[in-house]
Structures are given as C-alpha cells and as structure tokens.
C-alpha cells in the first residue's frame, strides 16, 4: 500500500503522545485527526507544548471524531470507553488498533470477571486479533480489529510463550515479579501518581493473582501450550517515568541453558527482540525510548529456579511502539518503519 | 550505665554519617572520635557540610584512631579492612560494633568462599554476636564483639526467621526478590553508581545464588530451623537514595493467614517491627528515615505462593539504626533511645 | 512552662505530617487532637502508614476540632480556609500558629489583591506576629496569633533582611531565582504535581512579580529598611521531594565581603542559621530533613552582582520546623527542642 | 552530495552515544569507525547494551582511528585531548566537527586563561567556524573545522544574540541563571556525579564569572554587537539526566514585548527554535530527547527586568544534535535530516 491516513482517539494520554511522535516520522502514514473528550477544541501542541511543530492539529470531540473516515484508527482510550468509540469505525469497515484491554480477552466471562463490567460487544471478541507481532504476524496482517497487548503482559509473555510452546509440562510455579514506571498508571489524577508519593518510594500493589493483566497473560500462555496456565504476578511501582523490568522465576526442570536456547531460537530473526548472552541481564535504560524487548537468563542449577529478566519501554514495545509495529504489518509496510 | 564514649572508624561513608546524626541525639553517648583514611585532618563538617554544628570534629587517621580509648567503637569500614582495624580495640577490651560483613559469618570457610579472602582472625568469629536484636537480644547485651547484619539480609531474615523457626518443613522454594536504593552501594566511585546510569533506570544484578549477603541469610535461616537452608535471592538496583523492599515468595503449604499469624506473634512487642493487616503492604516511604521494619503478607490460596513484602531503610534498620539499637542493648540504655 | 497540649487542624497535608513527627519527639508538648475534613474518622496512621506507632490518633472533623481545648493550635490548612477555623480558637484565647498565608499580610488590601479574596477578619491582621524567629523573637514570645512565614519567603528574607536593615540604599535590582521541591505544591491532585510531569523535568512558573509570596517578602523587606521594596522573584519547580535553593542577585554597590560580614554578624548566635565561608555555597542536601538555613555568598567585583545562595527544607525551616521553633519560643521551651 | 562516511573519536561518552543513535537514522551518512581509549577492542554494544543491533562496531584505539579515512570526523573527546586527535584528520583534509571547547575560542590567550593550558594549535583557531547554525549557516556550509558550541552556551546565546545584534546599548546587567542535568558533567567518575549525591539535591557551582562557558558566551555576544560584553552566569546542577533551563534576566530598557518581537523575528523560519506566546514559558520536558530550543519571555514593566526562559536538551541541541545539524549543513543535506 502506498500511503495511509490514520486517526487517534484519546490522543492526550501518554500513549497518544508517543504514537503521534512515532507517526510524525512515518513516511507512509499521515495523521488525519486526533480526538479528546477533555481537551477538544484545543491544539494538541497547546496541551503538550513538546509537540509544537510536530502536531499542531486541533483536537476533535469524540462526536466529531467518529464522523471521520481514515484507513486506520488507533484508540488510546481507557478500557470500557474504548470499545464504544471503536465500534462505529469497525462498523464502517475501518481497521482499528485498540490499545485498551477491551478486545484482548477472548472469553466475555473472563472479561466481565477481571474488568467488572459486561463487554458491550462480545461478538467482536472472536474477531479481534491479539497483537503480539512475534507470535501472530500472519493473523495481524489480515486483522480488521487488533487488540494491542498490555505493557506488563508483553514483558512477561514475550519470554514465556516460547517456553510454554515447547516445554509446558516442565514449567511449574512460574512467578513474574514486575517493576513498572509511573507512566503505566496513565495521566489521570491519582494520589499514588503524585510526584511526592512516588519519588524516593518503591511499592508493591495488586500482587499474587489480583492484577487485570493476568487475564491476557493466562490466556496467551494457555493458548501457547494448550492447557490452562495460571502464573503468579506481582506488579511494583518504580520511581521512573517509563520502562518495565520483569524478573521471572521458573521453578521447573529446565536449565538456564535450555531456556536461553529456546528463547534464542524463537527470536533469531526478530528485529525488536534482543536476547542476551548467558548471565548477561538487561536493564531498563537499555530499552527506554526504543521498541526493543531485551531478555536475559540466569540462575538455575542445584534445584534453583531459572531466572529470566525481560525489559521493555512500557509506552513503546508495551503500547504505542507495538501498536505501530502492528500497523506496519497490517498495511504491508516494512515492520520496523518509524521504529528504529 | 550512666554515659558512654564512642568512636567511629570509617566515618565518611553513608553509614558513618547516619550514625553521627543518630548519636547527636543520644542523651547518654558522646562521640569521642571519628576517623577516615581518605579525609583525615579535615573536619567531618568540611567533608559533609550538612553536619556543620552537628559534628565539627577533626577526622583522625586510622593510625591515630587505634590509640584512642572509648567505651564503644563502631566500624563503618568495608569488609576485609574492618577486621584489621577492629582488632586493636577488641584486644584492649573495648566493645566493638562492626557494620561490615567481617564478623557475621561463623564458618571461616564460608567467609573465604563468599568474600574471596581468608579471614584474618578466624578465632574471633565464634566470639562475635550476630546483631539482630529481635532474635538475639540477650546475647547482644553481653556481646564484646557485635556483627551488625547486612541491609538486604535484615529485610529478608526479619520476616523469615519466625517462619523457619516454626514451620521450616513446610517452606520450600523460597525466593527473595529485593530492590535497594543506591546508597547500599556505598560512596565509592563506580560507573553503576553514577546518577545518569542509575536514574530513570532499574536493574537486576548478582541474581540467583550470587550475592554475598546469602552467606549470612543462609546461616541465620539454617540456625533458626536447625537444618541447611539455601534460598534464592535476586537483588535489584532502584533509583532511590535509600530504602529496601523485599518481595518474598514462599512456595509452601502455609497459608497467608498462618504466615501472618506467626510473624505477628513473633513481633508483638517489638518497637521497630510493624506488621500490617492482611493484604496491606508496606512501601519504602513508610520506613524511610526511620528504624522501622514494616511487614505485610498477601497471596496464597489455590496453590499460589504466599507473598511477604518487607521494607526497611537500608541505612537505618539495615545499618546504622540497627547498630545503635545494638549499642543501646549492649550498654543497658532503653532500646529505642535516639531512634524514634 | 512545664508541659502543653496541642492540636493540629488540617493534619493530613505534608506540613501536618512533618509537624506530627517533630511533636512526637518533643518532651513537653502532647498532641491532643488532629483534624481533617477529608479523612475524619480515620486514624492518622491509616492515611499515612509511616505514622503507625507514631500517631495512631483518629482524625476529628473540623466541627469536632473546634470544640477542643488545648494550649496551642497549629493550622496546616490552605489559606482562606485557615482563618475561618483558627477564629474560634483565637476567640477562646487559645494561642494559634497558622502555617497558611492568612495572617502574614498586615495590609488587608494587599491580602485581597494577592489572594483574590477579602480577608474575613482584617482586625486580626494587626494582632498577628510574623513568625521569623531570628528577627521577631521577643514579639513571638508574646504572640497569641502567629503567622508562620512561607517557604520561598523564608529562603529569601533570611539572607536579605540583615542587608536591608543596614544597607538598603545600596541595594538595587534584587532578583531571587528560587528552586523548590514538589512538596511545596501540597498534596492536592494537580497535573503539574504528577510524577511523570515533574520527574526529569524542570520548569519556571509565576515569574517576575506574579507569585503570592511576594506580598510577604515585600512587606518584610520594606519593614526592615523603612521604605517600599519590590524585588523580582522567579520560582521554579525542581524534581525533588523537598528543599528550596534560592539564588539571589544583588546588583548594588556592596561587595561580597561586606554582604557576608553583615549576614554573619546578624546570625552569629542563631542555632539554625549556618553561614558559609567565602565562596562556599550550600546545596539542598545540606539542609534536607533539618531546620537549618544555610547561606553562602559569592560573585561581586568588577561591576558584577553579589550572589547569595540560601537553602532550607521547605517543610521544616520553610514550614513545620519553623512553626515548632515558634511554639518553643511562645511557650518558653528551649528554642531548639525537638528540632535537632 | 549523495552519501558520506563518518567516524567518531571518543565515542563512549554520553555525546558519542547520542551521535551514534542519530546517525543510525541518517539516510546519507554511514558510520565507518568509532574509537575509544578506554574501551578499544570492545564492541560499542558491549559497553552500551542499549546499542545492540544499532551499533555493534568494534571500538578502535585512538592510534588506529587516526589512520582511517572518512568524509567527516566527530570528536567527542574532552578539551585538550580533542585538539591533538583532530589535528591528523585536519591535516589530511578531512572535515572535522569538534564537540569539545578546543576550537571555540578565537583568542588563544582567552583559551589559555579559561582552560589553564596553552592551545597546541593556535593557528587553527582562526580557521574554525563556530557552529551555531541559526547564526553562522553560510560559514558552516564551507567549514573544514567546526567548533560545536557548549551546552550552557547554546541555551544562553540563542535567545541573547538577536537582542545583542539589535539593542546592545539597551542591555545591562544580564544574568543567566542556568540549571543543567547531570549528563552535562560527562560519564567520568566524580563524587558530585554519584546518584546519592545528586538525587534529591540541587546545587549551585562556579557561579558569577567562574564557568568556562563564559569564554564562548562573552565572545559570541561581543561579536554580535561589536563591543565587549561580560554577562553574569550561574550554573546549577539539577537532578535530571538531561536538559538545561536558563532563566535570563535583562535589566535594561527593553520591554518584554520588544524582546519577544526581536527573538521571534530572528527565528521565524528556523526549524529547531520554537518561540512561545507572551508569558508562556517552556520547561525541560518540552525539549528533552529533541533538537528543539524553546524560548519564552515574561516579566518587565515597572522597572522590573525582562525574563527569558530558554530550554534545550543538553545532549542534543546542546551537543550531538547540533553537531549533526552542522554536518547536514556542511555536506549539503537537508538541515533537519535525522533530527526530527
């Protein structure tokens, strides 16, 4: 395809801003509209002065946005709201990339259980493609509705899916101890997101089996191995703007060498997955402001768990970067366009 | 005892500064000398302007320091160096509180293995008392040589010792995923301690069975239950000045309720251990700049691990605060003096 | 006086928490009540888990608070609200220390102009004593209503008042370029106080002649020299929790040596003002978590301005610490009690 | 020109890494070599894992580097060292872009005075072009030796040069109060660059007329107006990785409106200079990770100084971004290539 037009719903959150920056460097995609409930009528660059000369478009209201016709719509809206605004575009046959959780869960009952609300369009769930490019590339190419994975989820699924595909029976007691930057909580006004509360602080929250991303993590790991998987997941809030580091414990019969070999083999030709040498571990700064996912393996031996460390930028490979990667696949562009 | 004199060896590291601040509020202890190899001849307040009017003493050289006579000496020197400078004081019958690792390990072979050097005075190891007040209070009261525990170790041992004492057979696959502030690395010039390297970063290091604090953690947990224990320990560097949060996974047959009950019972009357209500988890800011150790329990059920979250200030309950708590016990002062 | 009882209105902001911590170490003051509109009925330690074992009192509603009788009331409420809740205590003859701006400005017109509201009790303005202990100690000792100075203001007035007292005619074009930590903005939910907005950021705001603290700065400098003074003041938001550093330019005929000499002379016996040697400049960390105000002087010569650098902890010498210092003076306690 | 080859001397500092990232997106420039004294023989991506898949080149020693032939050499070496390694390339007729201070100062005596060493090649100083694209574009296009401006300097000269060009006689008492991120201090091991020293801290240093960047600031402002200019400059260290905000006071007869009009006019068509509306001030986050320079004007009136706030990313518009902008001009590429 030569060139496409795109729109962004809910453009004034952190993922919207990142998407706009990425798209401004894309040679074959033109931003046609941006919308916002809160800031409609203002220029994007008035709300975010960093975007002056980059995106000076006036934000549409949601009502005006749904009248627009483009080749591709990104939704950066929160879950529950997102499905409602994506629907009109889907109905018009416009391809939609939803960064919320609304189309990630195949089972409407699981959605209702984790997100505490009935799904408004359960019939769309089947149709949606889960947008993990390294594992669903051909389905993504055909997708009309794409569910972009969660940030924590991406950092956990990317290293684990190859292992569950090949050695599920040897994996037990899998624990993901994840640490995320504060931008993961979005730009809404919450006490725990205040600078003075988060700075010089470090906190665990929703640990064990409580965080919503478990819905998609369980789903995808179960799909990878064909049986029900439920891992332990402990999110933590780290005083950084962006980045996730997941430390994953595999209490199984696999050695570190086997794990590394399987992961390496799965991602040999992947442009955005960088697997480290044995014992070499990635840190958040290695991937910040990039679409890379870095994976290192250590531990194991003498009954000790194998330990996988996986890092991504939560706003890029964990959100907007992966969304653009999916757009590139869907529209036949080089997958790395505007992402390097 | 009415009043004592104390000296500090290696006073110009972060633990030395904290100790000086604490001692400046102690009604019954007078600081007699501070020493430093690097800064001898300078005033403490020249090296740390924050200490002006608090400690304007001139730093002695180590050579001059060992000629001093006081009631109690604190060593804030690095391991290997510390034992050498503590020895002359021990020989003079002066009570010594060593904040380094030099007297923590009972087995000289384990010391040599973990610290890559032969212990210079293995005969002193037996004599040294491990300074965890909540578990060795009566021995501490009699100690002439006190080994102050490590920072990571304190945050892991305090919640685990009561469990190992009572239910060791039900504890398997224990994992401590710990996050520490950068002051834990000391004030020496290392690339990884540079602001630009650590800020907006988060990193794992020495994970699995590689970090030296495992020597004392294994020793104390094994002692608590009377059999050999080896846990998994993954330290991480968090971009905060001070504080440790350890997330501990217990993959056993205990419920969260049982764990909480045991921990609660163990620490009912402890002034510095605050056990949270079920599901309520402490964060670093709750304990920063205090001698408190906060413990919360969550998880468990349906085959899921119980998860304990423990936080301390690495420079206080993890170092200088605990050292002063030990001094109070050793000299018969109220244990909380100058620590509240 | 042997011992007093105190209450805190609006105890759940950052200054309230600091005050509670300070009071918990005061041997002659007992906290009788804490109040909060938002959190009444909860324990202080539920709202701030860091205060467990320190202050487990249940927060009163403002309605219940005003029925209490104590020796001294601190108000940590925002301006406009504060005067209203202080009034009933003043009427009962209870001594009040107000940390808001409500009683700082002598001229009701100036108050109305800067704070965009008529003062509810203009007759009280005359009665209120401005609580800068180093300059109004004897009046403070007699005060029934004390107006505690603002944080920025303290960092600017403390170095400048001695100069205006002695050499006002030689001072022209005075500029205060101030940098404050985010706690200065309080604990309310504002976009600019969000972690992601403030972290890795640095911003100027309300610069020139726009910030409300100018009302009290102008008033006090004018009072010091007996003629009208209007300085330039540029506040900036720095990504730190606490601390203010003010860089003050004096474009006059004074030399750096003269300035330093005057400042030194003014503060020779002051326990909380530390004046540096020539050319030696304080930084925020030197005073963080203390009631100290550090002052250094540099620049000057060859037509260059003299440059004064002044640092305080905005929550202590800039708020709660100074408030407690004032309480100590008002009730005849040693001025440094619970502040060292 | 179709395509060029480039080399980077001293590639393992922060500016080298930024330059490599920028060049990796340049369609017409190919990185031929990178060199480092400290890390020669290692891959760039071993030293900086973030560069894996981006630059896996092996670092040459300086000795091997000077044997290379390329179209353009960037030097990211420290001053004094840089001139020595640039010289062989200059002699071979290779165009050199030096990011150090070695060729910025026209007057060898001024260089010797500020940098405390005789310049090794004073005859080259005349030949070097000062690389401020917005003011020396045509000379840059012809430059064989380009002196890239300092970071602080850029943030001060860009707003001030237009004013000095047009209204020098009305400018008096100019003060630049600048705040810089820690990356400005480079990647060398210094106590003041340690995380624990800089985090939660804010400090002034080398204030008044002490910082070396004054040499180039004075030179360029003097050149702009044809008479000797000496401004006041106070650098401060802010706890951020990158970014500079300069608050500039102009104590003259100009109004804020006039200043803004002059600056606006000077930069109307400049792609990287964004001038704000009256009273609207830029912050560091607006320009971080970009080559933009944002300028806002406020203050003035009633004898008050006009206040200019200027922000740049110290590693981009303040170093590597500006260097690439200069390369684009020198080799006839579109000036914004790889910079948007």
Tab-separated table of C-alpha atoms in Angstrom, chain C:
chain	number	residue	atom	x	y	z
C	1	UNK	CA	6.055	26.174	81.454
C	2	UNK	CA	6.026	22.524	82.265
C	3	UNK	CA	4.037	20.859	79.524
C	4	UNK	CA	1.440	21.829	76.941
C	5	UNK	CA	-1.252	20.233	74.836
C	6	UNK	CA	-1.528	20.959	71.141
C	7	UNK	CA	-3.900	20.303	68.275
C	8	UNK	CA	-3.363	20.291	64.512
C	9	UNK	CA	-6.001	21.453	62.024
C	10	UNK	CA	-5.637	20.060	58.513
C	11	UNK	CA	-3.201	17.421	59.679
C	12	UNK	CA	-3.205	15.292	56.520
C	13	UNK	CA	-1.127	17.513	54.275
C	14	UNK	CA	2.641	17.310	54.064
C	15	UNK	CA	3.211	20.012	56.705
C	16	UNK	CA	0.838	18.273	59.106
C	17	UNK	CA	2.735	15.013	58.842
C	18	UNK	CA	6.054	16.744	59.475
C	19	UNK	CA	4.646	18.549	62.476
C	20	UNK	CA	3.387	15.298	63.959
C	21	UNK	CA	6.812	13.702	63.535
C	22	UNK	CA	8.501	16.661	65.207
C	23	UNK	CA	5.998	16.790	68.069
C	24	UNK	CA	6.414	13.065	68.711
C	25	UNK	CA	9.950	13.889	69.888
C	26	UNK	CA	9.019	16.910	71.965
C	27	UNK	CA	9.336	16.189	75.682
C	28	UNK	CA	6.962	18.970	76.773
C	29	UNK	CA	4.221	19.015	74.157
C	30	UNK	CA	1.470	16.427	73.869
C	31	UNK	CA	-0.611	16.074	70.758
C	32	UNK	CA	-4.254	16.245	71.836
C	33	UNK	CA	-6.045	16.168	68.523
C	34	UNK	CA	-5.578	16.070	64.787
C	35	UNK	CA	-8.313	17.037	62.351
C	36	UNK	CA	-9.100	16.655	58.667
C	37	UNK	CA	-12.085	17.417	56.502
C	38	UNK	CA	-11.328	14.642	54.006
C	39	UNK	CA	-10.207	11.863	56.311
C	40	UNK	CA	-12.113	12.490	59.535
C	41	UNK	CA	-12.939	9.251	61.337
C	42	UNK	CA	-9.821	7.519	60.071
C	43	UNK	CA	-6.671	7.029	62.068
C	44	UNK	CA	-3.810	9.283	61.077
C	45	UNK	CA	-1.747	6.107	60.597
C	46	UNK	CA	-4.296	4.676	58.188
C	47	UNK	CA	-3.887	7.693	55.953
C	48	UNK	CA	-0.111	7.733	56.446
C	49	UNK	CA	1.134	4.231	57.309
C	50	UNK	CA	4.545	5.745	58.034
C	51	UNK	CA	2.970	7.126	61.237
C	52	UNK	CA	1.961	3.747	62.673
C	53	UNK	CA	3.189	3.602	66.299
C	54	UNK	CA	3.941	7.357	65.965
C	55	UNK	CA	0.434	8.783	65.714
C	56	UNK	CA	-2.486	6.398	65.708
C	57	UNK	CA	-4.993	9.082	66.726
C	58	UNK	CA	-8.365	9.228	64.987
C	59	UNK	CA	-8.793	12.375	62.887
C	60	UNK	CA	-11.559	14.688	64.069
C	61	UNK	CA	-13.827	16.557	61.725
C	62	UNK	CA	-13.294	20.336	61.698
C	63	UNK	CA	-16.611	20.658	63.537
C	64	UNK	CA	-15.409	18.465	66.366
C	65	UNK	CA	-11.966	20.001	66.340
C	66	UNK	CA	-13.177	23.479	67.179
C	67	UNK	CA	-14.801	22.172	70.329
C	68	UNK	CA	-11.411	21.093	71.694
C	69	UNK	CA	-9.455	22.966	74.302
C	70	UNK	CA	-5.678	22.901	74.128
C	71	UNK	CA	-2.794	25.249	74.864
C	72	UNK	CA	-1.775	25.682	71.268
C	73	UNK	CA	-3.338	25.060	67.871
C	74	UNK	CA	-1.413	24.663	64.627
C	75	UNK	CA	-3.304	25.230	61.407
C	76	UNK	CA	-1.940	23.403	58.361
C	77	UNK	CA	-4.983	24.347	56.312
C	78	UNK	CA	-4.840	26.201	52.998
C	79	UNK	CA	-5.254	29.992	53.015
C	80	UNK	CA	-8.825	31.341	53.118
C	81	UNK	CA	-9.967	28.152	54.868
C	82	UNK	CA	-7.451	28.552	57.644
C	83	UNK	CA	-8.602	31.896	59.031
C	84	UNK	CA	-12.115	30.580	59.431
C	85	UNK	CA	-11.087	27.609	61.514
C	86	UNK	CA	-8.495	29.485	63.539
C	87	UNK	CA	-11.028	32.133	64.599
C	88	UNK	CA	-12.950	30.046	67.170
C	89	UNK	CA	-9.690	29.120	68.892
C	90	UNK	CA	-8.484	32.712	68.890
C	91	UNK	CA	-11.800	33.738	70.419
C	92	UNK	CA	-11.358	31.194	73.165
C	93	UNK	CA	-7.956	32.693	73.967
C	94	UNK	CA	-6.052	29.708	72.653
C	95	UNK	CA	-2.713	30.547	71.088
C	96	UNK	CA	-2.723	29.803	67.373
C	97	UNK	CA	0.152	29.149	64.958
C	98	UNK	CA	-1.134	29.451	61.411
C	99	UNK	CA	1.042	27.944	58.672
C	100	UNK	CA	-1.140	29.398	55.915
C	101	UNK	CA	-0.787	32.871	54.452
C	102	UNK	CA	-3.922	34.159	56.143
C	103	UNK	CA	-2.302	36.236	58.844
C	104	UNK	CA	1.018	37.101	57.229
C	105	UNK	CA	-0.032	40.277	55.420
C	106	UNK	CA	-0.602	43.355	57.560
C	107	UNK	CA	-2.478	45.298	54.887
C	108	UNK	CA	-5.951	43.847	54.150
C	109	UNK	CA	-5.855	45.469	50.696
C	110	UNK	CA	-2.598	43.749	49.835
C	111	UNK	CA	-4.093	40.473	51.068
C	112	UNK	CA	-7.151	40.942	48.872
C	113	UNK	CA	-5.023	41.846	45.861
C	114	UNK	CA	-2.631	38.887	46.094
C	115	UNK	CA	-5.062	36.265	47.387
C	116	UNK	CA	-8.076	37.342	45.323
C	117	UNK	CA	-10.425	37.354	48.296
C	118	UNK	CA	-11.381	39.770	51.053
C	119	UNK	CA	-9.860	38.927	54.377
C	120	UNK	CA	-12.615	37.651	56.703
C	121	UNK	CA	-11.085	39.094	59.882
C	122	UNK	CA	-8.998	42.128	58.927
C	123	UNK	CA	-8.917	43.295	62.521
C	124	UNK	CA	-6.811	40.220	63.395
C	125	UNK	CA	-4.061	41.120	60.934
C	126	UNK	CA	-2.642	43.794	63.178
C	127	UNK	CA	-2.588	41.404	66.112
C	128	UNK	CA	-0.752	38.598	64.301
C	129	UNK	CA	3.009	38.297	64.793
C	130	UNK	CA	5.105	37.360	61.779
C	131	UNK	CA	6.939	34.230	62.839
C	132	UNK	CA	10.514	34.717	61.717
C	133	UNK	CA	12.243	33.850	64.993
C	134	UNK	CA	15.625	35.298	64.108
C	135	UNK	CA	14.052	38.734	63.681
C	136	UNK	CA	10.933	38.863	65.844
C	137	UNK	CA	11.866	36.701	68.803
C	138	UNK	CA	10.523	38.896	71.565
C	139	UNK	CA	7.232	39.596	69.811
C	140	UNK	CA	6.849	35.895	69.110
C	141	UNK	CA	7.260	35.122	72.800
C	142	UNK	CA	4.170	37.202	73.484
C	143	UNK	CA	2.146	36.223	70.426
C	144	UNK	CA	-1.363	34.910	70.757
C	145	UNK	CA	-1.711	34.611	66.961
C	146	UNK	CA	1.369	33.685	64.987
C	147	UNK	CA	1.650	33.847	61.204
C	148	UNK	CA	4.245	31.330	60.113
C	149	UNK	CA	6.182	32.560	57.054
C	150	UNK	CA	6.025	30.967	53.615
C	151	UNK	CA	8.695	28.577	52.407
C	152	UNK	CA	10.051	30.580	49.477
C	153	UNK	CA	9.795	33.718	51.593
C	154	UNK	CA	11.909	32.291	54.394
C	155	UNK	CA	14.705	31.372	52.000
C	156	UNK	CA	14.726	34.905	50.591
C	157	UNK	CA	14.049	37.018	53.685
C	158	UNK	CA	16.595	35.347	55.939
C	159	UNK	CA	19.627	36.422	53.891
C	160	UNK	CA	18.123	39.734	52.754
C	161	UNK	CA	16.670	41.245	55.930
C	162	UNK	CA	20.072	41.959	57.528
C	163	UNK	CA	21.224	43.614	54.312
C	164	UNK	CA	18.089	45.737	54.005
C	165	UNK	CA	18.361	46.708	57.641
C	166	UNK	CA	21.866	48.045	57.210
C	167	UNK	CA	22.360	48.954	53.579
C	168	UNK	CA	19.038	49.376	51.839
C	169	UNK	CA	20.192	52.393	49.901
C	170	UNK	CA	22.909	50.334	48.280
C	171	UNK	CA	20.595	47.535	47.187
C	172	UNK	CA	19.040	47.774	43.737
C	173	UNK	CA	17.671	45.326	41.238
C	174	UNK	CA	17.422	42.454	43.693
C	175	UNK	CA	16.432	39.202	41.979
C	176	UNK	CA	15.576	35.919	43.723
C	177	UNK	CA	15.751	32.923	41.396
C	178	UNK	CA	14.286	30.150	43.562
C	179	UNK	CA	14.013	26.428	43.016
C	180	UNK	CA	11.587	24.364	45.098
C	181	UNK	CA	10.794	20.706	45.606
C	182	UNK	CA	7.345	19.450	44.626
C	183	UNK	CA	6.043	19.074	48.195
C	184	UNK	CA	5.777	22.852	48.169
C	185	UNK	CA	2.722	22.422	45.954
C	186	UNK	CA	0.959	20.401	48.636
C	187	UNK	CA	-0.755	17.051	48.412
C	188	UNK	CA	-3.653	18.106	46.195
C	189	UNK	CA	-4.259	16.481	42.829
C	190	UNK	CA	-2.817	18.723	40.126
C	191	UNK	CA	-1.476	17.749	36.735
C	192	UNK	CA	1.805	19.568	37.334
C	193	UNK	CA	2.334	17.582	40.542
C	194	UNK	CA	2.096	14.206	38.806
C	195	UNK	CA	5.278	12.166	38.895
C	196	UNK	CA	5.561	11.796	35.122
C	197	UNK	CA	5.047	15.529	34.617
C	198	UNK	CA	7.600	16.639	37.217
C	199	UNK	CA	10.238	13.914	37.018
C	200	UNK	CA	13.078	14.512	34.557
C	201	UNK	CA	11.584	17.978	34.195
C	202	UNK	CA	12.453	21.449	35.407
C	203	UNK	CA	10.130	24.413	34.976
C	204	UNK	CA	9.739	28.105	35.748
C	205	UNK	CA	6.346	29.450	36.798
C	206	UNK	CA	4.751	32.669	38.054
C	207	UNK	CA	7.993	34.518	37.402
C	208	UNK	CA	8.677	38.232	37.716
C	209	UNK	CA	6.122	39.762	40.019
C	210	UNK	CA	3.421	37.102	39.983
C	211	UNK	CA	3.888	34.779	42.954
C	212	UNK	CA	1.896	35.393	46.141
C	213	UNK	CA	4.874	35.079	48.423
C	214	UNK	CA	5.940	38.471	47.100
C	215	UNK	CA	3.299	40.004	49.360
C	216	UNK	CA	5.123	38.966	52.494
C	217	UNK	CA	8.626	39.325	51.024
C	218	UNK	CA	7.992	42.920	50.001
C	219	UNK	CA	6.306	43.643	53.333
C	220	UNK	CA	9.143	42.320	55.447
C	221	UNK	CA	11.976	43.807	53.389
C	222	UNK	CA	10.181	47.143	53.363
C	223	UNK	CA	9.718	46.908	57.115
C	224	UNK	CA	13.413	46.100	57.559
C	225	UNK	CA	14.535	49.283	55.837
C	226	UNK	CA	11.608	51.616	56.302
C	227	UNK	CA	10.881	52.243	52.648
C	228	UNK	CA	8.997	50.432	49.918
C	229	UNK	CA	10.873	47.471	48.421
C	230	UNK	CA	9.772	45.346	45.472
C	231	UNK	CA	12.103	42.576	44.405
C	232	UNK	CA	11.994	40.284	41.386
C	233	UNK	CA	11.128	36.695	42.219
C	234	UNK	CA	11.223	33.693	39.873
C	235	UNK	CA	10.039	30.399	41.351
C	236	UNK	CA	10.968	27.135	39.627
C	237	UNK	CA	9.794	23.579	40.182
C	238	UNK	CA	12.645	21.109	40.732
C	239	UNK	CA	12.179	17.310	40.649
C	240	UNK	CA	12.899	16.760	44.320
C	241	UNK	CA	10.550	15.988	47.166
C	242	UNK	CA	11.723	18.696	49.489
C	243	UNK	CA	14.102	21.599	49.686
C	244	UNK	CA	14.432	25.122	48.336
C	245	UNK	CA	17.524	26.765	46.930
C	246	UNK	CA	17.293	30.492	46.282
C	247	UNK	CA	19.961	32.179	44.197
C	248	UNK	CA	19.754	35.866	44.976
C	249	UNK	CA	21.395	38.559	42.860
C	250	UNK	CA	22.167	41.938	44.405
C	251	UNK	CA	23.032	44.406	41.747
C	252	UNK	CA	24.314	47.046	44.116
C	253	UNK	CA	27.377	48.702	45.390
C	254	UNK	CA	28.063	46.192	48.116
C	255	UNK	CA	30.947	43.744	47.885
C	256	UNK	CA	30.578	40.042	48.581
C	257	UNK	CA	32.773	40.517	51.643
C	258	UNK	CA	30.522	43.227	53.060
C	259	UNK	CA	27.406	41.158	52.464
C	260	UNK	CA	28.926	38.127	54.114
C	261	UNK	CA	30.113	40.186	57.039
C	262	UNK	CA	26.653	41.688	57.615
C	263	UNK	CA	24.912	38.335	57.347
C	264	UNK	CA	27.450	36.678	59.590
C	265	UNK	CA	27.068	39.344	62.202
C	266	UNK	CA	23.277	39.086	62.141
C	267	UNK	CA	23.271	35.350	62.691
C	268	UNK	CA	26.322	34.715	64.891
C	269	UNK	CA	24.403	33.106	67.707
C	270	UNK	CA	21.497	31.668	65.769
C	271	UNK	CA	21.281	27.899	66.206
C	272	UNK	CA	19.584	27.270	62.858
C	273	UNK	CA	21.381	29.676	60.533
C	274	UNK	CA	24.691	28.426	59.205
C	275	UNK	CA	26.692	30.972	57.252
C	276	UNK	CA	29.374	29.557	54.973
C	277	UNK	CA	32.935	30.644	54.374
C	278	UNK	CA	33.514	32.996	51.429
C	279	UNK	CA	32.764	31.312	48.104
C	280	UNK	CA	31.435	28.146	49.763
C	281	UNK	CA	27.857	27.518	48.686
C	282	UNK	CA	25.205	25.344	50.332
C	283	UNK	CA	23.119	22.794	48.455
C	284	UNK	CA	19.701	21.362	49.191
C	285	UNK	CA	21.011	18.110	50.656
C	286	UNK	CA	22.904	20.038	53.324
C	287	UNK	CA	19.638	21.132	54.913
C	288	UNK	CA	17.098	18.474	53.850
C	289	UNK	CA	15.313	16.922	56.827
C	290	UNK	CA	16.679	19.632	59.142
C	291	UNK	CA	15.577	23.021	60.449
C	292	UNK	CA	18.785	24.646	59.240
C	293	UNK	CA	19.009	27.564	56.851
C	294	UNK	CA	22.381	27.631	55.072
C	295	UNK	CA	23.685	30.797	53.441
C	296	UNK	CA	26.699	31.307	51.148
C	297	UNK	CA	27.924	34.360	49.296
C	298	UNK	CA	29.912	34.592	46.053
C	299	UNK	CA	30.254	36.819	42.995
C	300	UNK	CA	30.696	40.569	43.104
C	301	UNK	CA	33.629	42.652	41.932
C	302	UNK	CA	34.141	44.399	38.545
C	303	UNK	CA	30.564	45.544	38.352
C	304	UNK	CA	29.265	42.009	38.830
C	305	UNK	CA	26.339	41.332	41.172
C	306	UNK	CA	26.901	39.740	44.539
C	307	UNK	CA	25.237	36.318	44.569
C	308	UNK	CA	23.735	34.797	47.690
C	309	UNK	CA	22.725	31.150	47.782
C	310	UNK	CA	20.296	30.194	50.526
C	311	UNK	CA	18.866	26.728	51.153
C	312	UNK	CA	16.232	25.398	53.507
C	313	UNK	CA	13.994	22.360	53.794
C	314	UNK	CA	10.678	23.795	52.613
C	315	UNK	CA	8.705	21.556	55.001
C	316	UNK	CA	10.869	22.298	58.047
C	317	UNK	CA	12.561	25.719	58.263
C	318	UNK	CA	10.107	26.661	55.490
C	319	UNK	CA	7.028	25.432	57.387
C	320	UNK	CA	6.619	22.926	60.237
C	321	UNK	CA	10.096	23.204	61.714
C	322	UNK	CA	9.827	26.958	61.921
C	323	UNK	CA	6.327	26.578	63.355
C	324	UNK	CA	7.666	24.380	66.127
C	325	UNK	CA	10.547	26.785	66.706
C	326	UNK	CA	7.914	29.489	67.163
C	327	UNK	CA	5.943	27.302	69.558
C	328	UNK	CA	9.080	26.726	71.608
C	329	UNK	CA	9.585	30.487	71.867
C	330	UNK	CA	5.929	31.188	72.618
C	331	UNK	CA	5.784	28.701	75.468
C	332	UNK	CA	9.223	29.281	76.895
C	333	UNK	CA	10.803	25.996	75.890
C	334	UNK	CA	14.394	25.833	74.708
C	335	UNK	CA	14.142	27.070	71.123
C	336	UNK	CA	15.886	24.060	69.607
C	337	UNK	CA	13.796	21.429	71.413
C	338	UNK	CA	12.783	18.573	69.074
C	339	UNK	CA	14.460	20.323	66.167
C	340	UNK	CA	17.988	18.904	66.257
